[in-house]
Coordinates of C-alpha atoms in Angstrom, one line a residue:
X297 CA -115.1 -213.1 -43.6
X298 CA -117.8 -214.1 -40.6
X299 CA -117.0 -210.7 -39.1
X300 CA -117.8 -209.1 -42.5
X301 CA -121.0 -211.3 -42.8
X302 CA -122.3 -211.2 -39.0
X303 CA -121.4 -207.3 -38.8
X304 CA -124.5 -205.4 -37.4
X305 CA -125.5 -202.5 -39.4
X306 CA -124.6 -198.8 -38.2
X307 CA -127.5 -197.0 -39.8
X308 CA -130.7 -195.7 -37.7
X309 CA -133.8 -197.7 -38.0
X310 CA -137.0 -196.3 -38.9
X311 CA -139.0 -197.0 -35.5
X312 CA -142.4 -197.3 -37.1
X313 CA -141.4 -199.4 -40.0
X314 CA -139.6 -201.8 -38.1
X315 CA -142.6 -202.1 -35.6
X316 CA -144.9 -202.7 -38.1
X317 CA -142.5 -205.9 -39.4
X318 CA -142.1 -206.9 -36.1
X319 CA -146.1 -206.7 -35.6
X320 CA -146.7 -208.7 -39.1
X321 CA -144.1 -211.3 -38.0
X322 CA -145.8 -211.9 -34.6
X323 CA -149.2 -211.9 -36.0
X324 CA -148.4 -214.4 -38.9
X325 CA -146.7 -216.6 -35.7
X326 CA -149.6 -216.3 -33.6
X327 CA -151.9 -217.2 -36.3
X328 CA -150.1 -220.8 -36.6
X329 CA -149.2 -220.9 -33.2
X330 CA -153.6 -221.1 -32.7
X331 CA -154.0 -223.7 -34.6
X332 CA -151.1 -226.0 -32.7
X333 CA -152.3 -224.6 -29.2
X334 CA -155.8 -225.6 -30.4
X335 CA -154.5 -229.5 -31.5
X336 CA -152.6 -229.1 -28.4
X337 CA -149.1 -229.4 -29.5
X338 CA -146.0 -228.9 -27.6
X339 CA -145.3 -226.3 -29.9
X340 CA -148.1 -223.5 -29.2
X341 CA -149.0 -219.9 -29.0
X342 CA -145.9 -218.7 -27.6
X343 CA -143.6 -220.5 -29.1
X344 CA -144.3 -219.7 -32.9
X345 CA -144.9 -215.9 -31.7
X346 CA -140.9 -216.3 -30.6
X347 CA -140.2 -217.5 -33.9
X348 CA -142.3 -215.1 -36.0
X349 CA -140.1 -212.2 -33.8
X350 CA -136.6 -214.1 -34.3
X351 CA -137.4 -214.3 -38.2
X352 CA -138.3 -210.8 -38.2
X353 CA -135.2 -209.8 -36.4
X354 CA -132.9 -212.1 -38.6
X355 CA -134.2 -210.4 -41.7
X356 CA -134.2 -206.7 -40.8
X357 CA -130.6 -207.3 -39.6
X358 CA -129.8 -209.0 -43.0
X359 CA -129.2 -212.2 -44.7
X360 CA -126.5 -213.8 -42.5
X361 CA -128.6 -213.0 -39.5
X362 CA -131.5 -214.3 -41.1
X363 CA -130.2 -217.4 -42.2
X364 CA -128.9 -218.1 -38.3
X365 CA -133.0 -217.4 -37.5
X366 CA -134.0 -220.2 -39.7
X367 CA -131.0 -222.7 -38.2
X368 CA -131.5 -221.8 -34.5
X369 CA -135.0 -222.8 -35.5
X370 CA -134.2 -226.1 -36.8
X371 CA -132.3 -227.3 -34.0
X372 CA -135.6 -226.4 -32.1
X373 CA -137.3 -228.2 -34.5
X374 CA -134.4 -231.2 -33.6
X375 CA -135.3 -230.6 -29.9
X376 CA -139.1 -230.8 -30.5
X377 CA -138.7 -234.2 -32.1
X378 CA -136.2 -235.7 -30.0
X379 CA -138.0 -234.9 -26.9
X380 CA -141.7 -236.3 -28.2
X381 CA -139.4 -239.6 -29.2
X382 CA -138.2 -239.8 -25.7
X383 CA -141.7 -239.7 -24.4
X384 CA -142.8 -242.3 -27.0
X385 CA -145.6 -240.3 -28.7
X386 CA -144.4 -240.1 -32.1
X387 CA -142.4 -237.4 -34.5
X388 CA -143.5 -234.0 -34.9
X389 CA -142.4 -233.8 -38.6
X390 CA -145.5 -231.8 -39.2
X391 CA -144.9 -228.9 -36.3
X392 CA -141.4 -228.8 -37.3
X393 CA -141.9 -228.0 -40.5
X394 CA -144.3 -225.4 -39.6
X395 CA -142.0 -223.8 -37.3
X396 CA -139.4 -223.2 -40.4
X397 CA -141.9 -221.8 -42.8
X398 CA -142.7 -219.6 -39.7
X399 CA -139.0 -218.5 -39.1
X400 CA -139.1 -217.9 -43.2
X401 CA -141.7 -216.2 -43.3
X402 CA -140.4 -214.1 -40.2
X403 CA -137.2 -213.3 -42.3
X404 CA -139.0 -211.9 -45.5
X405 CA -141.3 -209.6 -42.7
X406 CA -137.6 -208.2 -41.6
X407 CA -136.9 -207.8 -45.4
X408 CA -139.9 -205.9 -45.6
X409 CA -142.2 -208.0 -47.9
X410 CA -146.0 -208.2 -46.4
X411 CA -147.9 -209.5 -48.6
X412 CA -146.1 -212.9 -49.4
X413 CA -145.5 -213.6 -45.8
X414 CA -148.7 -213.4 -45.4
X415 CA -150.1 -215.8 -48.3
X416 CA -147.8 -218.4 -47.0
X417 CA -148.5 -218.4 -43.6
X418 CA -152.8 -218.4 -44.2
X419 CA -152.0 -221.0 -46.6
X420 CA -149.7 -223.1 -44.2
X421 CA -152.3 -222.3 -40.9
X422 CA -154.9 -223.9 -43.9
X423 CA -153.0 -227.1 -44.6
X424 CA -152.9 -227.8 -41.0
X425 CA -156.6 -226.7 -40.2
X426 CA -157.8 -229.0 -43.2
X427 CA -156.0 -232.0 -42.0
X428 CA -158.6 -234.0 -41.4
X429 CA -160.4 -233.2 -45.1
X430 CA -157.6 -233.2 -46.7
X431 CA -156.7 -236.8 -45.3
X432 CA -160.1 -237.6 -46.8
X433 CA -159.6 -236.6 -49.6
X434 CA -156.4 -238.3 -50.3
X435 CA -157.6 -241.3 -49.6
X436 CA -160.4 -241.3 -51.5
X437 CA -158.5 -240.6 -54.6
X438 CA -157.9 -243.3 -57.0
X439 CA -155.2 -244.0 -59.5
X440 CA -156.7 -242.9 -62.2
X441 CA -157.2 -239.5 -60.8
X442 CA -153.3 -239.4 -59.9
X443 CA -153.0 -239.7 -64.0
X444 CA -155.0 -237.6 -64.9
X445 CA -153.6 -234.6 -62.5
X446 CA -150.2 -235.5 -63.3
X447 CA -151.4 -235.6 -67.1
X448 CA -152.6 -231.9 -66.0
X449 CA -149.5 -231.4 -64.7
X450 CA -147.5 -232.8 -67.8
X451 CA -149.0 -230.5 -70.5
X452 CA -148.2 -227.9 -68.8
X453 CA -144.9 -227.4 -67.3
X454 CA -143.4 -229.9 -69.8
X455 CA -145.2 -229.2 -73.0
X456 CA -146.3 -226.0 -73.2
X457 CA -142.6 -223.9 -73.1
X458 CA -141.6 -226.4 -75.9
X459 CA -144.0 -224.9 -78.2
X460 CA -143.0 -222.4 -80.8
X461 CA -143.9 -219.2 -80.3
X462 CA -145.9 -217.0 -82.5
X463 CA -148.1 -218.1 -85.7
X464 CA -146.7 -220.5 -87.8
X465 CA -148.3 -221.7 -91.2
X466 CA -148.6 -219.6 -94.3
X467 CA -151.7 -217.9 -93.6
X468 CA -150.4 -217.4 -89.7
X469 CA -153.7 -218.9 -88.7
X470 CA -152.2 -220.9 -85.9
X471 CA -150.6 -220.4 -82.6
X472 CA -149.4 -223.2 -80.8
X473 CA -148.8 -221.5 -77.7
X474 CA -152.4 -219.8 -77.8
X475 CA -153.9 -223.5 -78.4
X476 CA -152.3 -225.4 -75.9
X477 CA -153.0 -222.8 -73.2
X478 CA -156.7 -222.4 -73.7
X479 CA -156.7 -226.3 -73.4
X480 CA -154.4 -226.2 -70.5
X481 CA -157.0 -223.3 -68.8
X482 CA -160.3 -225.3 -69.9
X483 CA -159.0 -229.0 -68.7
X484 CA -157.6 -226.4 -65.4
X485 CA -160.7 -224.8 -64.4
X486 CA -162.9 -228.4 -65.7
X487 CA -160.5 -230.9 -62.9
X488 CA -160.3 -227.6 -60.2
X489 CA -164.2 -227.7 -59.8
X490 CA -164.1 -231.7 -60.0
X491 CA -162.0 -231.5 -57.2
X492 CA -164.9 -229.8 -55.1
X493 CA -167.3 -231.3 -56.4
X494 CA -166.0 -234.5 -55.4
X495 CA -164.9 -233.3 -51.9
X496 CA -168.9 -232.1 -51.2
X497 CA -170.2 -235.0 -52.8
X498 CA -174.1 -235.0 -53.5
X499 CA -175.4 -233.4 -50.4
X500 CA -177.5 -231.6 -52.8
X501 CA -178.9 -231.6 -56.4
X502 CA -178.3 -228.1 -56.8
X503 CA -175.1 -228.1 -55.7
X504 CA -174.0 -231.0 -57.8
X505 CA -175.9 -229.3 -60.7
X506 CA -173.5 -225.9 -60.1
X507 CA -170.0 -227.8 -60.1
X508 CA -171.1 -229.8 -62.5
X509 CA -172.0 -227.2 -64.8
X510 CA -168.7 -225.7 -64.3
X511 CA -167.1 -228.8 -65.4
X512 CA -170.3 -229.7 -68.5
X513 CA -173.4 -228.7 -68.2
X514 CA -174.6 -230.3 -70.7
X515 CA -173.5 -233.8 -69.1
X516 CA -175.0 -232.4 -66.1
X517 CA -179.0 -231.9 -67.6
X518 CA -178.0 -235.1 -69.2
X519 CA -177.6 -236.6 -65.8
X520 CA -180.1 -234.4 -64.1
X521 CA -182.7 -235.7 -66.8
X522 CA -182.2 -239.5 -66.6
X523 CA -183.0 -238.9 -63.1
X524 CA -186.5 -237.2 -63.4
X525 CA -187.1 -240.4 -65.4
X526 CA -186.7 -242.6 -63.0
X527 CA -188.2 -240.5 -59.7
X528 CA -190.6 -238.9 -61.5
X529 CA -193.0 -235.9 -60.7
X530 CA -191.5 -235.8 -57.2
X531 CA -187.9 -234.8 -58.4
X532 CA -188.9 -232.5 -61.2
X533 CA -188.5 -229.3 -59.0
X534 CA -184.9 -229.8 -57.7
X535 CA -184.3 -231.0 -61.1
X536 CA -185.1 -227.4 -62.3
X537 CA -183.3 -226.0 -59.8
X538 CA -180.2 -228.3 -60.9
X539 CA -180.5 -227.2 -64.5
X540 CA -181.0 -223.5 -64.2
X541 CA -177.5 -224.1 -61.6
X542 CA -175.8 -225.5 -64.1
X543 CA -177.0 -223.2 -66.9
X544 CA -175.2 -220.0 -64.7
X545 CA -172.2 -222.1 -64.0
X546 CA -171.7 -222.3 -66.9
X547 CA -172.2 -218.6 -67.9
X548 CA -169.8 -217.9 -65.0
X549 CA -167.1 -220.4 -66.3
X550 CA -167.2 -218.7 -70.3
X551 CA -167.0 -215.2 -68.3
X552 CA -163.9 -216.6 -66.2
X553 CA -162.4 -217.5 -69.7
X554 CA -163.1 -214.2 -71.6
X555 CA -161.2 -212.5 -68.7
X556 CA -158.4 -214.8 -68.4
X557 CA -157.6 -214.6 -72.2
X558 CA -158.9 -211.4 -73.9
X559 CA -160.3 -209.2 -70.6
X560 CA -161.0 -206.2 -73.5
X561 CA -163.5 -208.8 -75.1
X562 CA -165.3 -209.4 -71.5
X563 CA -166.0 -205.8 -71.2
X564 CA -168.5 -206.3 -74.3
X565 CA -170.1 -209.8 -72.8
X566 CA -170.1 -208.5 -69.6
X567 CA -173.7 -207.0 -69.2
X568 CA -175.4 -209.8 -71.0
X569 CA -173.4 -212.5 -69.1
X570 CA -174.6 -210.5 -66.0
X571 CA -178.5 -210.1 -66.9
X572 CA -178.2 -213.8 -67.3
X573 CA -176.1 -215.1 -64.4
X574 CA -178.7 -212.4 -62.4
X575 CA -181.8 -213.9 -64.5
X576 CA -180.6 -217.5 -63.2
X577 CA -180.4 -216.7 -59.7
X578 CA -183.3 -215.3 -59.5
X579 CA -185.2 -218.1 -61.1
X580 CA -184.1 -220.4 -58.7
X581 CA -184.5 -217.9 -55.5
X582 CA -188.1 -217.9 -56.6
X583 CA -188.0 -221.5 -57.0
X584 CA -186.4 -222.1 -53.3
X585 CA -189.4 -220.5 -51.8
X586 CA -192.1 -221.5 -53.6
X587 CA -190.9 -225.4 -53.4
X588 CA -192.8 -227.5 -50.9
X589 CA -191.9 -229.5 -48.1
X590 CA -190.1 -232.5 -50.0
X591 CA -186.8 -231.7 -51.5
X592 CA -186.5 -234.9 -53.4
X593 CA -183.6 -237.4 -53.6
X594 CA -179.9 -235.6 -54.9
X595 CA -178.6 -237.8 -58.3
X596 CA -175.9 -239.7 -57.7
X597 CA -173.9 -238.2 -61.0
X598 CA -171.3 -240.4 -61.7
X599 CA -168.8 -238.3 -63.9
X600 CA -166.3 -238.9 -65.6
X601 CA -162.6 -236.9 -64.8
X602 CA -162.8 -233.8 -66.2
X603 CA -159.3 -234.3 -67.6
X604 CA -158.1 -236.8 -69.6
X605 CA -155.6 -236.8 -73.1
X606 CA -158.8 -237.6 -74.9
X607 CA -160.7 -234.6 -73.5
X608 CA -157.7 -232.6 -74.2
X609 CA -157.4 -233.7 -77.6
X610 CA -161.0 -233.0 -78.1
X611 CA -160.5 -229.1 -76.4
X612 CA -157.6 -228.7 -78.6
X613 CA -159.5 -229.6 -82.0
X614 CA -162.4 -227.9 -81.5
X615 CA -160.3 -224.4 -80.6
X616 CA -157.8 -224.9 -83.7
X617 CA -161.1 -225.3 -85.8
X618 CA -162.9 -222.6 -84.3
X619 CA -160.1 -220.4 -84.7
X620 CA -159.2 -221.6 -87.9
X621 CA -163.0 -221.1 -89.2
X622 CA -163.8 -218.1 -87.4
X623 CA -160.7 -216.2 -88.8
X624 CA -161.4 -217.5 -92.1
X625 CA -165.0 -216.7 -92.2
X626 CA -164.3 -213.5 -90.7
X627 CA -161.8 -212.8 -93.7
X628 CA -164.3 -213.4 -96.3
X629 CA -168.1 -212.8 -95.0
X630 CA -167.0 -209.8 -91.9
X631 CA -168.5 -210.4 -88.3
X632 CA -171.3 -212.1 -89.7
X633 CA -169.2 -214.9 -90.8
X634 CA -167.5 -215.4 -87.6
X635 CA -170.8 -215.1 -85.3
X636 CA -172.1 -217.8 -87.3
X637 CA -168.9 -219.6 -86.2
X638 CA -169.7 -218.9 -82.6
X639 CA -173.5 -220.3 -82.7
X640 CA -172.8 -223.5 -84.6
X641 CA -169.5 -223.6 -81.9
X642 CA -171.5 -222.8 -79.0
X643 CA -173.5 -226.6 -80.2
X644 CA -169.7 -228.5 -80.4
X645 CA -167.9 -226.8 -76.8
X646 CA -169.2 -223.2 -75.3
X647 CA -165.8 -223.1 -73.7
X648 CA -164.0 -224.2 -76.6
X649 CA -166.1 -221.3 -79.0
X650 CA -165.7 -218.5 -76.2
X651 CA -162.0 -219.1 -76.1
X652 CA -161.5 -219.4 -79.2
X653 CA -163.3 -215.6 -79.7
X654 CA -160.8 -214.7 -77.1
X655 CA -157.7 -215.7 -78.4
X656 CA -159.0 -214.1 -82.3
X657 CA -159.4 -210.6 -80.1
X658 CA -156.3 -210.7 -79.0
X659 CA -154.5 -211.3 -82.2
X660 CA -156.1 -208.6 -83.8
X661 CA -158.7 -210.7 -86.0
X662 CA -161.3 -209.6 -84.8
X663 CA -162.6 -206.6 -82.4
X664 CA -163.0 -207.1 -78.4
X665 CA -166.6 -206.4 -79.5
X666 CA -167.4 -209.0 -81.6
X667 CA -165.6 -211.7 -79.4
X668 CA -167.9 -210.9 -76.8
X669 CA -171.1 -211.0 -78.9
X670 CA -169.6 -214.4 -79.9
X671 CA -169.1 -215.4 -77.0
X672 CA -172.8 -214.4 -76.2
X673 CA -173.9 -216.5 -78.9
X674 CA -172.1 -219.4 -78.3
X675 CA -174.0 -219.4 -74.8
X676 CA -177.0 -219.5 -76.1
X677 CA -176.5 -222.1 -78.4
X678 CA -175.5 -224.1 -75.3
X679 CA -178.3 -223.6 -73.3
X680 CA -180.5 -224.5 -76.6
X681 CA -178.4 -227.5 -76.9
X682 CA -179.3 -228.4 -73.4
X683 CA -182.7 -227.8 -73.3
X684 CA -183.1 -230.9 -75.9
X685 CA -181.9 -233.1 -73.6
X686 CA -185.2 -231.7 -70.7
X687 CA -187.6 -232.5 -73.9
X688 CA -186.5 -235.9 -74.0
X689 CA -187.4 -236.2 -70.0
X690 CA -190.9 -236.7 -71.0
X691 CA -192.0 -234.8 -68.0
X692 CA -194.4 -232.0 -69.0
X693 CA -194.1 -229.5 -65.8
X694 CA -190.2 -229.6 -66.1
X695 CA -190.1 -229.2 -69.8
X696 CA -192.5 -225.9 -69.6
X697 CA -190.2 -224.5 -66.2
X698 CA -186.9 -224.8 -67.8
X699 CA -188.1 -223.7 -71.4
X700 CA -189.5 -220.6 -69.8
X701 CA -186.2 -220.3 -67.4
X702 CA -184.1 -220.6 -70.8
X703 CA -186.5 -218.4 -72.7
X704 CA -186.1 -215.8 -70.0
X705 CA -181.8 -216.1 -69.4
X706 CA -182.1 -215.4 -73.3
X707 CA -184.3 -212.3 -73.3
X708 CA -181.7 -211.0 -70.8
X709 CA -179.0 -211.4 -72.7
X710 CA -180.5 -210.8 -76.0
X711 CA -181.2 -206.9 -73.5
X712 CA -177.7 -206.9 -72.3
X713 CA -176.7 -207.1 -76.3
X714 CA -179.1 -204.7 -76.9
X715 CA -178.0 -202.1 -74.0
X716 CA -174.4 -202.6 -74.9
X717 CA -174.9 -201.2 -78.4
X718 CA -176.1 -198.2 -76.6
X719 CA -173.7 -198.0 -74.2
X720 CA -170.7 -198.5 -76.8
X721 CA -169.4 -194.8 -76.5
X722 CA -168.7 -195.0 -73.3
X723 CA -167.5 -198.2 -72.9
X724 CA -164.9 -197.4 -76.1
X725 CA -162.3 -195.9 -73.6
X726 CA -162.3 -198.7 -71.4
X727 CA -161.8 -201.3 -73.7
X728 CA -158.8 -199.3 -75.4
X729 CA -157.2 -199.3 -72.0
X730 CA -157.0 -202.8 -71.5
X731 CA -153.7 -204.5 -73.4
X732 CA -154.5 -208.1 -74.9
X733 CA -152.2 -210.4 -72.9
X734 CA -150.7 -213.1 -75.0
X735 CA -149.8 -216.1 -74.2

């Protein structure tokens, strides 16, 4: 039975295919192999180059050969350890392990995969590089945080294939499925940029204002605005800055959502969401050169976790109601009736209103088209929404910037709607081309 399983194949090898797995094996080996030479491990260069060829070999000659690759490299792994025990400087759990997802990834090379070698190795060459920050990190994470990701983590893997599948109800109005994974993808994308946020800190008002608009903007301008209360005339210009940051994150997060869920529907809200995004950055490119000498003091935002089961229960009945509303409305009053959905939506959750126009798109309720006008909408109700928070700043130069910075995101949206209906013919084809993806 070994004989049968050891037995080297007969057949010829292409030259050039097999040199080009033996040149991706060495190159994802060398790749690690820098970043242990470069922490000077005993383990270097050299050595993972060896192992990215004997993974390679083990592969191409097939799976019992393959699986000998990754044992002879364990018992180097064994020898590594042993040997930095005997000198009394410690394990070298970390190399070792390194080494075998480098004989792995060697193997599927020989199989002839490319690109997933290659996404674990950068990833594994990352983990080691970001040891450091991610020792930071983890340490600076309280308990609460560990909830909240396993939470996350909970409501998704455990929950979510539990649900039925399909519409249930009379009317067929509701989809569990569809619900839960527009909460899932929301509270995903709000505790993914909390993550960075918190790993980057405050070093700057506009950078908090971005990931915090990414997570709420309108908790961010709430933030944003306490603060020009209490430093005044001074902080008014990075405050603006912030906003209009936070204002495009936000249009960047309900673009992120349209294509995630209903990418037909994004090909409508694309050019407005564009002219605005664009509109944004330029605002605040002007406003990084004209802004004097003094950049002000960055807010200390204290937010809240972006996930919790409140906020998901919160995500959750705002899109049932949306979607229950919207498809109703839409039933008895046409697109009308649902874009009036979308503004008053847009005032409750932007993310939960453009998701909800997503998921009605691809059920067939309503047209890519008119999601993505809704989801227009519901972004301009939010930057409204957030603008009432700069009139209660009291501060006369800021209010007059950002209302003229909202005033002009709008007009280039309210363009972007415009060109669109020009532009509908040709834009037809494409959005017939792409397949709604449920859930």
């Amino acid at each position: 039975m070994l004989d049968t399983v050891f037995e080297l194949p007969n057949a010829e090898w292409p030259y050039s295919q097999i040199l080009m797995r033996m040149a991706l094996g060495l190159s994802l080996g060398l790749l690690i192999g820098l970043e242990r030479e470069r922490r000077r491990k005993e383990a270097g260069v050299r050595t993972f180059g060896f192992i990215g060829l004997l993974g390679t070999m083990g592969g191409a000659l097939g799976h019992g050969f393959g699986l000998l690759a990754v044992t002879v490299t364990g018992m180097l792994a064994l020898l590594l350890n042993w040997s930095s025990l005997r000198s009394q400087q410690g394990t070298e759990l970390t190399t070792a392990a390194a080494m075998l997802v480098t004989a792995m990834a060697g193997v599927l090379c020989g199989q002839g995969h490319t690109l997933t070698p290659a996404a674990v190795m950068v990833s594994a060459t990352a983990l080691l590089a970001w040891k450091e920050r991610l020792a930071d990190f983890s340490m600076g994470v309280s308990e609460s945080e560990v909830r909240s990701a396993l939470l996350l983590a909970i409501l998704a893997i455990v929950i979510y294939p539990a649900l039925p599948i399909g519409p249930v109800g009379p009317w067929g109005l509701v989809e569990p499925r569809a619900a839960w994974i527009t909460v899932i993808l929301i509270a995903g994308i709000g505790f993914f940029n909390y993550v960075l946020w918190k790993l980057y800190g405050t070093r700057g008002a506009e950078l908090s204002g971005f990931f915090g608009g990414l997570v709420n903007s309108n908790f961010t301008v709430i933030e944003v605005a306490a603060r020009v209360r209490e430093l005044g005339e001074s902080f008014s210009g990075t405050a603006y800055r912030s906003i209009v940051l936070a204002t495009s994150a936000m249009l960047a997060r309900n673009g992120t959502l349209l294509l995630l869920l209903a990418p037909a529907a994004l090909v409508g809200a694309m050019l407005p969401l564009l002219l605005m995004f664009s509109m944004a950055a330029v605002l605040v490119a002007i406003s990084q050169l004209l802004r004097r000498s003094t950049v002000g003091v960055a807010p200390e935002m204290q937010m809240e976790l972006p996930f919790s089961l409140g906020q998901a229960l919160k995500y959750g009945a705002i899109f049932l109601m949306l979607h229950i509303v919207g498809a109703l409305t839409q039933r008895q009053f046409g697109d009308a009736g649902f874009y009036f959905v979308s503004v008053v939506g847009g005032l409750l959750s932007s993310a939960s209103a453009v998701a909800a126009a997503a998921t009605l798109a691809t059920q067939g309720a309503v047209s890519p088209e008119v999601a993505g006008v809704g989801a227009v909408l519901a972004s301009f109700t939010s930057m409204a929404f957030s603008l009432s928070f700069v009139l209660r700043s009291g501060n006369g130069g800021l209010i007059r910037r950002v209302v003229l910075a909202v005033a002009l995101i709008a007009a280039a949206g309210s363009l972007g709607l415009a060109l669109n209906s020009q532009l509908r013919p040709w834009v037809a084809p494409f959005t017939q081309d792409l397949k709604p993806v449920h859930p």
